[in-house]
Tab-separated table of C-alpha atoms and ligand atoms in Angstrom:
chain	number	residue	atom	x	y	z
A	1	UNK	CA	-103.459	7.985	-84.073
A	2	UNK	CA	-102.606	12.097	-84.638
A	3	UNK	CA	-98.440	11.527	-86.305
A	4	UNK	CA	-97.298	13.275	-83.254
A	5	UNK	CA	-98.463	11.426	-80.445
A	6	UNK	CA	-96.045	9.499	-78.788
A	7	UNK	CA	-95.253	5.596	-79.840
A	8	UNK	CA	-97.256	3.285	-77.186
A	9	UNK	CA	-95.514	1.581	-74.548
A	10	UNK	CA	-94.419	-1.837	-75.663
A	11	UNK	CA	-95.096	-5.120	-72.879
A	12	UNK	CA	-94.190	-8.208	-74.054
A	13	UNK	CA	-94.705	-11.514	-71.933
A	14	UNK	CA	-94.128	-14.829	-72.808
A	15	UNK	CA	-95.081	-18.312	-70.593
A	16	UNK	CA	-92.662	-21.648	-70.963
A	17	UNK	CA	-94.369	-24.715	-69.580
A	18	UNK	CA	-92.450	-26.521	-66.632
A	19	UNK	CA	-93.078	-29.714	-68.600
A	20	UNK	CA	-88.491	-31.414	-68.430
A	21	UNK	CA	-85.623	-28.921	-67.780
A	22	UNK	CA	-84.687	-26.899	-70.422
A	23	UNK	CA	-82.994	-28.271	-73.416
A	24	UNK	CA	-81.167	-26.285	-76.726
A	25	UNK	CA	-84.021	-25.674	-78.115
A	26	UNK	CA	-85.906	-24.348	-75.638
A	27	UNK	CA	-83.346	-21.787	-75.058
A	28	UNK	CA	-81.902	-20.613	-78.474
A	29	UNK	CA	-86.083	-20.868	-79.736
A	30	UNK	CA	-87.401	-18.758	-77.025
A	31	UNK	CA	-85.180	-17.906	-73.933
A	32	UNK	CA	-82.694	-16.401	-75.915
A	33	UNK	CA	-85.367	-14.147	-76.949
A	34	UNK	CA	-87.409	-13.520	-74.042
A	35	UNK	CA	-83.928	-11.952	-72.515
A	36	UNK	CA	-83.535	-9.919	-75.076
A	37	UNK	CA	-86.660	-7.996	-74.907
A	38	UNK	CA	-86.123	-7.079	-71.573
A	39	UNK	CA	-86.112	-3.260	-70.883
A	40	UNK	CA	-82.421	-1.627	-70.546
A	41	UNK	CA	-81.300	-1.630	-66.619
A	42	UNK	CA	-81.703	2.719	-66.302
A	43	UNK	CA	-78.310	3.979	-66.984
A	44	UNK	CA	-77.498	2.343	-69.631
A	45	UNK	CA	-78.518	2.084	-73.456
A	46	UNK	CA	-81.262	0.682	-74.494
A	47	UNK	CA	-81.315	-2.166	-77.308
A	48	UNK	CA	-83.355	-1.798	-80.310
A	49	UNK	CA	-84.819	-5.096	-79.585
A	50	UNK	CA	-85.548	-4.443	-75.938
A	51	UNK	CA	-89.713	-3.989	-75.257
A	52	UNK	CA	-90.611	-1.010	-72.740
A	53	UNK	CA	-91.788	-3.700	-70.227
A	54	UNK	CA	-91.188	-7.544	-70.240
A	55	UNK	CA	-93.762	-10.077	-68.472
A	56	UNK	CA	-92.154	-13.921	-68.321
A	57	UNK	CA	-94.067	-16.389	-66.180
A	58	UNK	CA	-93.990	-20.669	-65.784
A	59	UNK	CA	-96.787	-22.025	-67.379
A	60	UNK	CA	-97.573	-24.466	-64.436
A	61	UNK	CA	-101.205	-24.365	-64.951
A	62	UNK	CA	-100.530	-25.627	-68.609
A	63	UNK	CA	-98.215	-27.799	-67.364
A	64	UNK	CA	-100.900	-29.658	-65.178
A	65	UNK	CA	-102.597	-31.759	-68.152
A	66	UNK	CA	-99.234	-33.470	-68.753
A	67	UNK	CA	-97.437	-32.758	-65.499
A	68	UNK	CA	-99.743	-35.377	-63.018
A	69	UNK	CA	-96.547	-35.918	-59.863
A	70	UNK	CA	-96.928	-33.029	-57.441
A	71	UNK	CA	-93.648	-33.113	-56.269
A	72	UNK	CA	-92.308	-33.864	-59.670
A	73	UNK	CA	-94.047	-30.328	-60.240
A	74	UNK	CA	-92.868	-28.338	-58.047
A	75	UNK	CA	-89.985	-29.549	-58.512
A	76	UNK	CA	-90.152	-28.783	-62.342
A	77	UNK	CA	-91.571	-25.388	-61.742
A	78	UNK	CA	-88.924	-23.848	-59.104
A	79	UNK	CA	-85.968	-25.089	-61.980
A	80	UNK	CA	-87.381	-23.564	-64.111
A	81	UNK	CA	-86.470	-20.120	-62.498
A	82	UNK	CA	-83.058	-20.835	-61.296
A	83	UNK	CA	-82.554	-21.524	-65.104
A	84	UNK	CA	-84.256	-18.710	-66.416
A	85	UNK	CA	-82.748	-16.353	-63.737
A	86	UNK	CA	-79.088	-18.402	-64.675
A	87	UNK	CA	-79.781	-17.797	-68.241
A	88	UNK	CA	-79.898	-14.278	-67.635
A	89	UNK	CA	-83.906	-13.295	-66.960
A	90	UNK	CA	-83.321	-10.000	-64.860
A	91	UNK	CA	-85.810	-9.165	-62.062
A	92	UNK	CA	-84.992	-5.666	-62.081
A	93	UNK	CA	-85.799	-5.336	-65.534
A	94	UNK	CA	-88.589	-8.015	-66.488
A	95	UNK	CA	-91.961	-9.028	-64.059
A	96	UNK	CA	-90.867	-13.168	-63.694
A	97	UNK	CA	-93.928	-15.001	-61.926
A	98	UNK	CA	-95.682	-18.214	-61.717
A	99	UNK	CA	-98.595	-18.958	-63.829
A	100	UNK	CA	-100.353	-20.161	-60.787
A	101	UNK	CA	-100.123	-17.467	-58.694
A	102	UNK	CA	-102.311	-15.306	-60.181
A	103	UNK	CA	-105.608	-16.619	-60.364
A	104	UNK	CA	-107.642	-13.806	-61.934
A	105	UNK	CA	-106.307	-15.361	-65.079
A	106	UNK	CA	-108.341	-18.347	-64.316
A	107	UNK	CA	-111.373	-15.942	-63.742
A	108	UNK	CA	-110.591	-14.008	-67.179
A	109	UNK	CA	-110.151	-18.128	-68.557
A	110	UNK	CA	-114.200	-17.967	-68.420
A	111	UNK	CA	-115.243	-14.695	-69.549
A	112	UNK	CA	-113.225	-15.919	-72.248
A	113	UNK	CA	-114.623	-19.222	-72.349
A	114	UNK	CA	-117.790	-17.916	-73.458
A	115	UNK	CA	-116.635	-16.067	-76.175
A	116	UNK	CA	-115.464	-19.425	-77.593
A	117	UNK	CA	-116.583	-20.860	-80.595
A	118	UNK	CA	-116.415	-24.838	-79.940
A	119	UNK	CA	-114.949	-24.889	-83.697
A	120	UNK	CA	-111.734	-22.032	-83.137
A	121	UNK	CA	-110.740	-24.870	-80.687
A	122	UNK	CA	-111.780	-28.289	-82.646
A	123	UNK	CA	-108.855	-26.552	-85.102
A	124	UNK	CA	-106.256	-25.603	-83.097
A	125	UNK	CA	-103.116	-28.333	-82.974
A	126	UNK	CA	-102.772	-28.968	-79.766
A	127	UNK	CA	-105.971	-31.068	-79.117
A	128	UNK	CA	-105.821	-32.296	-83.414
A	129	UNK	CA	-102.722	-33.667	-82.927
A	130	UNK	CA	-103.644	-35.704	-80.085
A	131	UNK	CA	-107.055	-36.436	-81.597
A	132	UNK	CA	-105.867	-37.955	-84.553
A	133	UNK	CA	-103.221	-39.731	-82.387
A	134	UNK	CA	-106.417	-42.041	-81.204
A	135	UNK	CA	-104.933	-40.411	-78.090
A	136	UNK	CA	-107.686	-39.549	-75.159
A	137	UNK	CA	-108.097	-35.798	-74.487
A	138	UNK	CA	-108.970	-33.859	-71.113
A	139	UNK	CA	-110.613	-30.820	-71.710
A	140	UNK	CA	-108.024	-28.831	-70.114
A	141	UNK	CA	-105.736	-29.654	-73.522
A	142	UNK	CA	-109.344	-29.080	-75.534
A	143	UNK	CA	-108.996	-25.288	-73.928
A	144	UNK	CA	-104.939	-24.172	-73.366
A	145	UNK	CA	-105.346	-22.343	-75.897
A	146	UNK	CA	-108.183	-20.180	-74.423
A	147	UNK	CA	-106.311	-19.877	-70.935
A	148	UNK	CA	-103.029	-18.842	-73.130
A	149	UNK	CA	-105.166	-16.187	-74.235
A	150	UNK	CA	-106.564	-14.614	-70.654
A	151	UNK	CA	-102.370	-15.519	-69.548
A	152	UNK	CA	-101.709	-12.532	-72.789
A	153	UNK	CA	-104.845	-10.513	-71.964
A	154	UNK	CA	-105.131	-10.340	-67.957
A	155	UNK	CA	-101.382	-8.148	-68.565
A	156	UNK	CA	-102.132	-5.549	-71.846
A	157	UNK	CA	-99.467	-7.612	-73.154
A	158	UNK	CA	-98.746	-5.942	-77.016
A	159	UNK	CA	-95.888	-7.986	-78.393
A	160	UNK	CA	-95.572	-12.037	-77.311
A	161	UNK	CA	-92.449	-13.458	-78.498
A	162	UNK	CA	-92.309	-17.533	-79.358
A	163	UNK	CA	-92.136	-19.835	-81.284
A	164	UNK	CA	-93.589	-21.423	-84.886
A	165	UNK	CA	-95.662	-23.652	-83.142
A	166	UNK	CA	-97.583	-21.120	-81.359
A	167	UNK	CA	-98.663	-18.678	-83.907
A	168	UNK	CA	-102.082	-20.041	-84.162
A	169	UNK	CA	-102.907	-19.490	-80.281
A	170	UNK	CA	-102.012	-15.842	-80.790
A	171	UNK	CA	-104.481	-15.902	-83.201
A	172	UNK	CA	-106.880	-17.499	-81.528
A	173	UNK	CA	-105.744	-14.938	-78.452
A	174	UNK	CA	-106.748	-11.787	-81.016
A	175	UNK	CA	-110.259	-13.601	-81.914
A	176	UNK	CA	-111.330	-13.662	-78.536
A	177	UNK	CA	-109.864	-9.929	-78.083
A	178	UNK	CA	-111.610	-8.604	-80.425
A	179	UNK	CA	-114.808	-10.657	-80.050
A	180	UNK	CA	-115.290	-9.306	-76.402
A	181	UNK	CA	-114.152	-5.988	-77.401
A	182	UNK	CA	-116.717	-6.250	-79.857
A	183	UNK	CA	-119.851	-6.938	-77.433
A	184	UNK	CA	-118.878	-5.016	-74.684
A	185	UNK	CA	-116.245	-2.615	-75.619
A	186	UNK	CA	-112.837	-1.820	-75.527
A	187	UNK	CA	-111.871	-4.052	-73.061
A	188	UNK	CA	-108.472	-6.215	-73.656
A	189	UNK	CA	-105.272	-5.197	-76.045
A	190	UNK	CA	-104.612	-7.251	-79.272
A	191	UNK	CA	-101.248	-8.162	-79.141
A	192	UNK	CA	-98.764	-9.318	-81.704
A	193	UNK	CA	-96.794	-11.991	-82.196
A	194	UNK	CA	-92.811	-11.479	-82.744
A	195	UNK	CA	-90.665	-14.676	-83.912
A	196	UNK	CA	-87.926	-14.973	-83.234
A	197	UNK	CA	-85.697	-14.655	-85.819
A	198	UNK	CA	-84.646	-16.312	-89.100
A	199	UNK	CA	-87.461	-18.932	-87.082
A	200	UNK	CA	-84.729	-20.974	-87.125
A	201	UNK	CA	-85.559	-24.692	-85.345
A	202	UNK	CA	-82.987	-25.268	-83.338
A	203	UNK	CA	-81.854	-30.011	-84.444
A	204	UNK	CA	-82.175	-32.225	-81.670
A	205	UNK	CA	-79.414	-35.372	-81.208
A	206	UNK	CA	-81.126	-37.283	-84.600
A	207	UNK	CA	-81.241	-34.192	-86.375
A	208	UNK	CA	-85.417	-33.730	-86.417
A	209	UNK	CA	-86.155	-31.034	-84.540
A	210	UNK	CA	-85.766	-30.664	-80.560
A	211	UNK	CA	-88.258	-31.573	-78.631
A	212	UNK	CA	-88.773	-33.652	-75.119
A	213	UNK	CA	-90.875	-36.108	-77.432
A	214	UNK	CA	-88.221	-37.024	-80.000
A	215	UNK	CA	-86.209	-37.985	-76.816
A	216	UNK	CA	-83.740	-36.131	-79.050
A	217	UNK	CA	-82.548	-33.230	-76.645
A	218	UNK	CA	-79.334	-32.208	-74.932
A	219	UNK	CA	-80.299	-29.831	-71.308
A	220	UNK	CA	-78.620	-26.596	-71.198
A	221	UNK	CA	-77.683	-27.821	-67.642
A	222	UNK	CA	-77.465	-31.243	-67.661
A	223	UNK	CA	-74.169	-33.169	-66.467
A	224	UNK	CA	-71.229	-32.100	-67.949
A	225	UNK	CA	-69.900	-35.338	-69.106
A	226	UNK	CA	-73.003	-37.109	-69.424
A	227	UNK	CA	-73.966	-33.868	-71.740
A	228	UNK	CA	-70.863	-34.739	-73.343
A	229	UNK	CA	-71.198	-38.377	-74.012
A	230	UNK	CA	-74.593	-36.823	-75.399
A	231	UNK	CA	-72.996	-34.568	-77.750
A	232	UNK	CA	-70.773	-37.414	-78.980
A	233	UNK	CA	-74.016	-39.595	-80.356
A	234	UNK	CA	-75.394	-37.310	-82.140
A	235	UNK	CA	-76.075	-39.062	-85.184
A	236	UNK	CA	-74.470	-38.554	-88.584
A	237	UNK	CA	-74.521	-39.535	-92.454
A	238	UNK	CA	-71.478	-42.279	-93.411
A	239	UNK	CA	-69.861	-39.732	-95.366
A	240	UNK	CA	-66.394	-40.403	-95.699
A	241	UNK	CA	-63.045	-38.329	-93.731
A	242	UNK	CA	-61.471	-36.689	-96.402
A	243	UNK	CA	-64.454	-35.808	-97.981
A	244	UNK	CA	-65.871	-32.213	-98.501
A	245	UNK	CA	-69.098	-31.364	-96.971
A	246	UNK	CA	-71.659	-28.430	-97.515
A	247	UNK	CA	-72.047	-27.020	-93.781
A	248	UNK	CA	-74.833	-25.782	-95.569
A	249	UNK	CA	-78.411	-27.548	-94.020
A	250	UNK	CA	-75.754	-30.636	-91.465
A	251	UNK	CA	-77.526	-30.627	-88.118
A	252	UNK	CA	-74.146	-30.924	-86.437
A	253	UNK	CA	-72.455	-28.040	-87.622
A	254	UNK	CA	-75.723	-26.509	-87.600
A	255	UNK	CA	-75.557	-27.067	-83.153
A	256	UNK	CA	-71.989	-26.002	-83.618
A	257	UNK	CA	-73.129	-22.516	-85.352
A	258	UNK	CA	-75.396	-21.646	-82.425
A	259	UNK	CA	-72.435	-21.739	-79.788
A	260	UNK	CA	-69.298	-20.882	-81.754
A	261	UNK	CA	-67.649	-17.306	-81.733
A	262	UNK	CA	-67.575	-16.237	-85.368
A	263	UNK	CA	-63.661	-16.469	-86.402
A	264	UNK	CA	-64.714	-19.917	-85.025
A	265	UNK	CA	-68.011	-20.468	-86.868
A	266	UNK	CA	-66.154	-19.468	-90.208
A	267	UNK	CA	-63.079	-21.973	-89.631
A	268	UNK	CA	-65.522	-24.830	-89.433
A	269	UNK	CA	-67.269	-23.816	-92.244
A	270	UNK	CA	-64.005	-23.657	-94.371
A	271	UNK	CA	-63.080	-27.128	-92.879
A	272	UNK	CA	-66.218	-28.805	-93.919
A	273	UNK	CA	-65.686	-27.343	-97.654
A	274	UNK	CA	-62.114	-28.198	-97.437
A	275	UNK	CA	-62.870	-31.567	-96.030
A	276	UNK	CA	-60.278	-33.919	-94.554
A	277	UNK	CA	-62.080	-34.177	-90.825
A	278	UNK	CA	-64.019	-36.715	-89.235
A	279	UNK	CA	-67.449	-35.423	-87.393
A	280	UNK	CA	-65.678	-37.003	-83.769
A	281	UNK	CA	-63.121	-33.761	-83.942
A	282	UNK	CA	-66.517	-31.536	-84.908
A	283	UNK	CA	-68.198	-33.013	-81.823
A	284	UNK	CA	-65.614	-32.088	-79.873
A	285	UNK	CA	-65.730	-28.888	-80.289
A	286	UNK	CA	-69.602	-28.629	-79.780
A	287	UNK	CA	-68.293	-29.725	-76.581
A	288	UNK	CA	-66.019	-27.109	-76.514
A	289	UNK	CA	-68.542	-24.401	-78.209
A	290	UNK	CA	-71.638	-25.797	-75.254
A	291	UNK	CA	-69.927	-25.186	-72.208
A	292	UNK	CA	-67.707	-21.805	-72.494
A	293	UNK	CA	-71.403	-20.279	-73.827
A	294	UNK	CA	-73.048	-21.689	-71.114
A	295	UNK	CA	-70.065	-20.897	-68.631
A	296	UNK	CA	-71.235	-18.222	-66.867
A	297	UNK	CA	-74.941	-18.743	-66.759
A	298	UNK	CA	-73.564	-23.064	-64.671
A	299	UNK	CA	-72.382	-20.331	-62.329
A	300	UNK	CA	-75.045	-18.360	-61.663
A	301	UNK	CA	-76.556	-21.556	-61.012
A	302	UNK	CA	-75.060	-23.330	-58.844
A	303	UNK	CA	-75.421	-19.581	-57.322
A	304	UNK	CA	-78.855	-19.538	-57.388
A	305	UNK	CA	-79.517	-23.266	-55.897
A	306	UNK	CA	-77.369	-22.299	-52.934
A	307	UNK	CA	-80.184	-20.279	-52.506
A	308	UNK	CA	-83.733	-21.371	-53.215
A	309	UNK	CA	-85.129	-18.133	-50.581
A	310	UNK	CA	-83.577	-16.295	-53.032
A	311	UNK	CA	-85.591	-17.591	-55.721
A	312	UNK	CA	-89.004	-17.983	-53.646
A	313	UNK	CA	-88.594	-14.042	-52.945
A	314	UNK	CA	-87.972	-13.058	-56.548
A	315	UNK	CA	-91.125	-15.274	-57.134
A	316	UNK	CA	-93.410	-13.700	-55.014
A	317	UNK	CA	-92.201	-10.368	-55.512
A	318	UNK	CA	-93.020	-11.356	-59.340
A	319	UNK	CA	-96.010	-12.208	-58.370
A	320	UNK	CA	-97.312	-9.677	-56.733
A	321	UNK	CA	-97.072	-7.306	-59.651
A	322	UNK	CA	-98.578	-9.480	-61.903
A	323	UNK	CA	-101.510	-9.708	-59.632
A	324	UNK	CA	-101.552	-5.511	-59.918
A	325	UNK	CA	-101.579	-5.412	-63.325
A	326	UNK	CA	-104.181	-8.714	-63.543
A	327	UNK	CA	-106.392	-7.383	-61.519
A	328	UNK	CA	-107.113	-3.901	-63.080
A	329	UNK	CA	-107.834	-5.525	-66.282
A	330	UNK	CA	-110.164	-8.648	-64.274
A	331	UNK	CA	-112.309	-5.739	-62.574
A	332	UNK	CA	-112.105	-3.706	-66.045
A	333	UNK	CA	-113.644	-7.313	-68.338
A	334	UNK	CA	-116.303	-7.980	-65.174
A	335	UNK	CA	-117.354	-4.290	-65.666
A	336	UNK	CA	-117.595	-4.587	-68.961
A	337	UNK	CA	-120.173	-7.562	-69.051
A	338	UNK	CA	-122.745	-7.031	-66.247
A	339	UNK	CA	-120.880	-8.858	-62.950
A	340	UNK	CA	-119.678	-5.783	-61.523
A	341	UNK	CA	-123.374	-3.934	-60.243
A	342	UNK	CA	-123.494	0.015	-59.660
A	343	UNK	CA	-120.615	0.680	-61.264
A	344	UNK	CA	-120.398	1.946	-65.001
A	345	UNK	CA	-120.399	-0.403	-67.290
A	346	UNK	CA	-117.142	0.681	-69.066
A	347	UNK	CA	-114.756	3.533	-67.947
A	348	UNK	CA	-112.204	3.120	-70.580
A	349	UNK	CA	-114.207	2.484	-73.780
A	350	UNK	CA	-113.285	4.313	-76.394
A	351	UNK	CA	-109.845	4.623	-75.281
A	352	UNK	CA	-108.428	3.171	-78.164
A	353	UNK	CA	-106.310	0.074	-76.294
A	354	UNK	CA	-105.401	-1.960	-79.619
A	355	UNK	CA	-101.781	-2.439	-79.827
B	401	ADP	P1	-90.609	-29.196	-76.393
B	401	ADP	O1	-90.548	-30.235	-78.272
B	401	ADP	O2	-90.117	-30.121	-76.327
B	401	ADP	O3	-91.861	-30.236	-75.542
B	401	ADP	P2	-91.804	-26.955	-75.894
B	401	ADP	O4	-92.778	-26.869	-76.800
B	401	ADP	O5	-91.967	-27.186	-74.120
B	401	ADP	O6	-91.024	-27.709	-75.929
B	401	ADP	O7	-91.716	-25.578	-76.455
B	401	ADP	C1	-90.898	-24.727	-75.170
B	401	ADP	C2	-90.856	-23.332	-76.835
B	401	ADP	O8	-89.221	-22.870	-77.030
B	401	ADP	C3	-91.703	-22.592	-77.505
B	401	ADP	O9	-91.801	-21.684	-77.503
B	401	ADP	C4	-91.261	-23.553	-78.313
B	401	ADP	O10	-90.842	-23.111	-79.968
B	401	ADP	C5	-89.412	-23.545	-78.621
B	401	ADP	N1	-88.558	-24.716	-79.129
B	401	ADP	C6	-89.209	-25.531	-78.685
B	401	ADP	N2	-87.891	-26.668	-79.238
B	401	ADP	C7	-87.683	-26.237	-80.066
B	401	ADP	C8	-86.653	-26.416	-81.075
B	401	ADP	N3	-86.120	-27.859	-81.294
B	401	ADP	N4	-86.083	-24.902	-82.048
B	401	ADP	C9	-87.075	-23.689	-81.814
B	401	ADP	N5	-87.438	-23.136	-80.827
B	401	ADP	C10	-87.401	-24.463	-80.109
B	402	LIG	N1	-98.351	-22.575	-74.646
B	402	LIG	C1	-97.166	-22.079	-74.311
B	402	LIG	C2	-96.004	-23.338	-75.332
B	402	LIG	O1	-96.473	-23.911	-74.814
B	402	LIG	C3	-96.441	-21.529	-73.621
B	402	LIG	C4	-97.488	-20.286	-72.841
B	402	LIG	C5	-98.501	-20.582	-71.787
B	402	LIG	C6	-97.149	-19.264	-73.449
B	402	LIG	N2	-99.308	-19.496	-72.153
B	402	LIG	C7	-98.755	-18.417	-73.052
B	402	LIG	C8	-96.577	-18.598	-74.427
B	402	LIG	C9	-98.952	-17.009	-73.602
B	402	LIG	C10	-96.984	-17.476	-74.891
B	402	LIG	C11	-98.264	-16.494	-73.937
B	402	LIG	O2	-94.727	-22.933	-75.445
């Protein structure tokens, strides 16, 4: 690129599976970053984080490999949309849609499948983990990274905000895009992963990484009474009341630190170092901190829940915008590999699509 060329616009894209209601790990590890990456509203100043465009989708095609109950899948997709909007995803600033509303992605998956070495997929952790536990895996799980690559390439995404566990899949995506481009010309934009700042793992109620698979989650919009009970049951060590403790690495403190205002966080760290407190006090403080941190989002959620038509309207508008973009990329890919008769092979070749 010449030195005086304008910087290439950044397009952020990410997907989240509707396999359960979102928990604190999903929010602090993924969703919060999606929200920060949205372009600023017109007229307001741009945050240094923001991308020029943002596309976010609910990955229902991926969820099909785990959620086998149609009515539950429908509910989870709708709830995911409501939760994302309530948490700050703004349809004026980002394109929010459901993965399966863009069928172009399925066709693109096939094109990519034809350049995917088996060995590459055999090394991918979702499939490898299941196999190593002796569980039967279907071809959907095996080829999952190819669908994910199509998700990203269909929108010419340049940056993909993800957690640590998804970086391998972005590498696969770059690999497949590189092979396709090598064979057929410059068709796909190569994306880069963007890791959550610090890459912190949000701990669950037992101190391990919070995850649905460990049954240690606290859901963002859980009913307050049930949520309080879960918080009060967070495991702690057997340190006596009077003894000081280093807050660093204590999972209860880590959860509090995610949600409490800076001054409260400092005060709590001092209390840990001084000693003379019980974990019950910390848990009560965490109940309050989480209630006030998510109070606005809960309010927005209640309003959205009362108006399902509005939510479905947002998803339909998002799907229309996403489809227009995906159709353009798919047509580029079809022409390049010889699936369109009577059209030039690759009109975009040589335009330099690598991000
Ligand atoms: P789960 O482990 O509960 O099934 P997912 O794998 O669906 O969660 O996670 C969706 C997104 O949330 C991913 O980007 C993942 O990196 C992020 N995420 C999930 N759990 C955590 C956690 N405990 N800490 C940080 N990020 C997390
Ligand atoms: N595989 C991701 C997860 O489980 C979700 C996902 C699907 C995704 N397609 C994507 C993330 C494309 C980023 C880009 O968390």
